[in-house]
Structure formats: structure tokens, C-alpha cells
Amino acid sequence: MFNNWEELEESIKNCSKCKLNSGRTNIVFGVGNKNADVMFIGEGPGADEDKEGIPFVGKAGQLMDKAFIGLKINRQNVYIANIVKCRPPQNRVPEKDEALACLDYLRNQVLLVNPKVIVLLGSTALKNILGEEHSITKERGIIINKKGIIYLPTWHPAALLRDENKKIEFWRDLKELKRVAEDLKLSI
Ligand code: URA
Ligand code: SF4
């Protein structure tokens, strides 16, 4: 574990712990407020993220940004990262060994940010953070308290592109996030 951001990022730039390293243009480390109360965790970089080195800048990210604007969530106030830091080929789901290899970095980011609330975007984030027994369809929108952190699973923004109903549920879940943040006087 690293106790500063620079060393952590540097170690990821040089990382070859899993086979995703061979396909990356840039690592996608994470972005936002390093002292955020609320952290968002996605799956892994797509083509646009790989090109820019920033999470959620492609179509799915733009949809998430729209929801943020609509609900007055400031992207600069939160911290956003992914399960894997390198782009999986053809945007496939990260394989178990890849997610496991990369998870230490995310844990390190969580330790450094020390968020009160973590929003888990989609099944990959939910299962890798809280365990394979969890189900996004059954648990989205439901708060899970674990070891002093409040987890809120919701749909991955890419799923909203295909399903209008999920868009409504995603907005509902972010409203729940706002409610929790207001209750706890968190900055979001
Ligand atoms: N999807 C993700 O899970 N993360 C990104 O950064 C972009 C798309
Ligand atoms: Fe390393 Fe993570 Fe990239 Fe794999 S995905 S090479 S573990 S930084």
C-alpha cells in the first residue's frame, strides 16, 4: 500500500500484473476530489477513456454527467475510479484474475480518499467489491452498510443507453444518494 497518490499512480503506470497491460494506450487511474465523501466505482476503461486516461468520458460517462447535472451532483466533489485501470479488449467484462490483480490499487484509492459512501456502478463493481453472491438486479437502490462505509449499488451507466427503464431507476438511485448525503451532511 502507498500512502501518497504520486507513488500509487506511478506504480500503476508501470504495472504488468495482468494481461490487460498489453492493450492499453493509457492507464485510467481515477479523477475527482481526493478527499471526497462520495466515491463512484465503475468497471473499466472503454475506448474513449483509454485514449484520454480519464474515467467516464465516453457515451456512458456523458449520460452519467447529465444525471449529475440534473440532480445537482458536482463531478468535482466526488471521486471516480474503476475496478480495472486498463482497457479490456472489445470492452469485455474484466476477467476474475484481472479484477483481482487490479483490486489492490482500488483498495489503496479507497484508503486514501476515505469516502463515507461508495456508489457501485453495475455488476462488476458490486461483485468485486462486496462479493460474488451479490446481484445488481436484486440489490440496486438498496443501501448496504459494511465496515463503516455505506454502499449503494446501481446500474452501470452503459446499461442506461439500452434501456429507458434503467435510466429512471438510475435517477431514482442517485436521488437516494442525495438523500443520504443530505442526512449525513456530506459534500456532493
Ligand atoms: N465504463 C466504465 O466502467 N468505466 C469507465 O471509465 C468508462 C466506461
Ligand atoms: Fe495492472 Fe490493473 Fe492494468 Fe492489470 S488492469 S495491468 S493489474 S493496472
PDB file of N, CA and C and ligand atoms in Angstrom, residues 12 15-21 24 27 83-86 98 101-102 105, ligand 2:
ATOM      1  N   ILE A  12       1.012   2.137 -10.925  1.00  0.00           N
ATOM      2  CA  ILE A  12       0.017   1.637 -11.887  1.00  0.00           C
ATOM      3  C   ILE A  12       0.510   1.876 -13.322  1.00  0.00           C
ATOM      4  N   CYS A  15       2.546  -0.900 -14.301  1.00  0.00           N
ATOM      5  CA  CYS A  15       2.005  -2.205 -13.911  1.00  0.00           C
ATOM      6  C   CYS A  15       1.890  -3.186 -15.079  1.00  0.00           C
ATOM      7  N   SER A  16       2.299  -4.416 -14.809  1.00  0.00           N
ATOM      8  CA  SER A  16       2.053  -5.500 -15.768  1.00  0.00           C
ATOM      9  C   SER A  16       1.579  -6.739 -15.002  1.00  0.00           C
ATOM     10  N   LYS A  17       0.775  -6.487 -13.956  1.00  0.00           N
ATOM     11  CA  LYS A  17       0.302  -7.594 -13.117  1.00  0.00           C
ATOM     12  C   LYS A  17      -0.738  -8.471 -13.806  1.00  0.00           C
ATOM     13  N   CYS A  18      -1.369  -7.937 -14.868  1.00  0.00           N
ATOM     14  CA  CYS A  18      -2.318  -8.790 -15.593  1.00  0.00           C
ATOM     15  C   CYS A  18      -2.198  -8.537 -17.091  1.00  0.00           C
ATOM     16  N   LYS A  19      -2.876  -9.390 -17.873  1.00  0.00           N
ATOM     17  CA  LYS A  19      -2.714  -9.334 -19.334  1.00  0.00           C
ATOM     18  C   LYS A  19      -3.332  -8.095 -19.972  1.00  0.00           C
ATOM     19  N   LEU A  20      -4.135  -7.329 -19.248  1.00  0.00           N
ATOM     20  CA  LEU A  20      -4.710  -6.118 -19.835  1.00  0.00           C
ATOM     21  C   LEU A  20      -3.640  -5.055 -20.107  1.00  0.00           C
ATOM     22  N   ASN A  21      -2.489  -5.207 -19.520  1.00  0.00           N
ATOM     23  CA  ASN A  21      -1.446  -4.185 -19.708  1.00  0.00           C
ATOM     24  C   ASN A  21      -1.034  -4.064 -21.174  1.00  0.00           C
ATOM     25  N   ARG A  24      -3.317  -1.469 -23.440  1.00  0.00           N
ATOM     26  CA  ARG A  24      -3.661  -0.099 -23.033  1.00  0.00           C
ATOM     27  C   ARG A  24      -2.880   0.957 -23.795  1.00  0.00           C
ATOM     28  N   ILE A  27      -3.207   4.218 -18.811  1.00  0.00           N
ATOM     29  CA  ILE A  27      -3.950   3.721 -17.652  1.00  0.00           C
ATOM     30  C   ILE A  27      -5.028   4.757 -17.343  1.00  0.00           C
ATOM     31  N   ILE A  83     -12.793  -0.617 -11.475  1.00  0.00           N
ATOM     32  CA  ILE A  83     -12.242  -1.882 -10.974  1.00  0.00           C
ATOM     33  C   ILE A  83     -10.890  -2.155 -11.650  1.00  0.00           C
ATOM     34  N   VAL A  84     -10.830  -2.097 -12.976  1.00  0.00           N
ATOM     35  CA  VAL A  84      -9.535  -2.266 -13.661  1.00  0.00           C
ATOM     36  C   VAL A  84      -9.096  -0.949 -14.298  1.00  0.00           C
ATOM     37  N   LYS A  85      -7.804  -0.733 -14.301  1.00  0.00           N
ATOM     38  CA  LYS A  85      -7.239   0.538 -14.779  1.00  0.00           C
ATOM     39  C   LYS A  85      -6.841   0.490 -16.251  1.00  0.00           C
ATOM     40  N   CYS A  86      -6.866  -0.683 -16.858  1.00  0.00           N
ATOM     41  CA  CYS A  86      -6.507  -0.803 -18.275  1.00  0.00           C
ATOM     42  C   CYS A  86      -7.701  -1.353 -19.051  1.00  0.00           C
ATOM     43  N   GLU A  98      -8.002 -10.657 -13.693  1.00  0.00           N
ATOM     44  CA  GLU A  98      -7.646  -9.264 -13.970  1.00  0.00           C
ATOM     45  C   GLU A  98      -8.171  -8.345 -12.864  1.00  0.00           C
ATOM     46  N   ALA A 101      -6.166  -8.890  -9.726  1.00  0.00           N
ATOM     47  CA  ALA A 101      -4.827  -8.299  -9.829  1.00  0.00           C
ATOM     48  C   ALA A 101      -4.884  -6.790  -9.605  1.00  0.00           C
ATOM     49  N   CYS A 102      -5.954  -6.166 -10.062  1.00  0.00           N
ATOM     50  CA  CYS A 102      -6.047  -4.705 -10.025  1.00  0.00           C
ATOM     51  C   CYS A 102      -6.671  -4.175  -8.736  1.00  0.00           C
ATOM     52  N   TYR A 105      -5.048  -1.782  -6.062  1.00  0.00           N
ATOM     53  CA  TYR A 105      -4.922  -0.357  -6.374  1.00  0.00           C
ATOM     54  C   TYR A 105      -6.175   0.402  -5.961  1.00  0.00           C
TER      55      TYR A 105
HETATM   56 FE1  SF4 B   2      -2.061  -3.672 -13.756  1.00  0.00          FE
HETATM   57 FE2  SF4 B   2      -4.636  -3.243 -13.337  1.00  0.00          FE
HETATM   58 FE3  SF4 B   2      -3.593  -2.711 -15.697  1.00  0.00          FE
HETATM   59 FE4  SF4 B   2      -3.879  -5.222 -14.938  1.00  0.00          FE
HETATM   60  S1  SF4 B   2      -5.556  -3.761 -15.311  1.00  0.00           S
HETATM   61  S2  SF4 B   2      -2.066  -4.344 -15.884  1.00  0.00           S
HETATM   62  S3  SF4 B   2      -3.491  -5.089 -12.739  1.00  0.00           S
HETATM   63  S4  SF4 B   2      -3.099  -1.697 -13.775  1.00  0.00           S
END
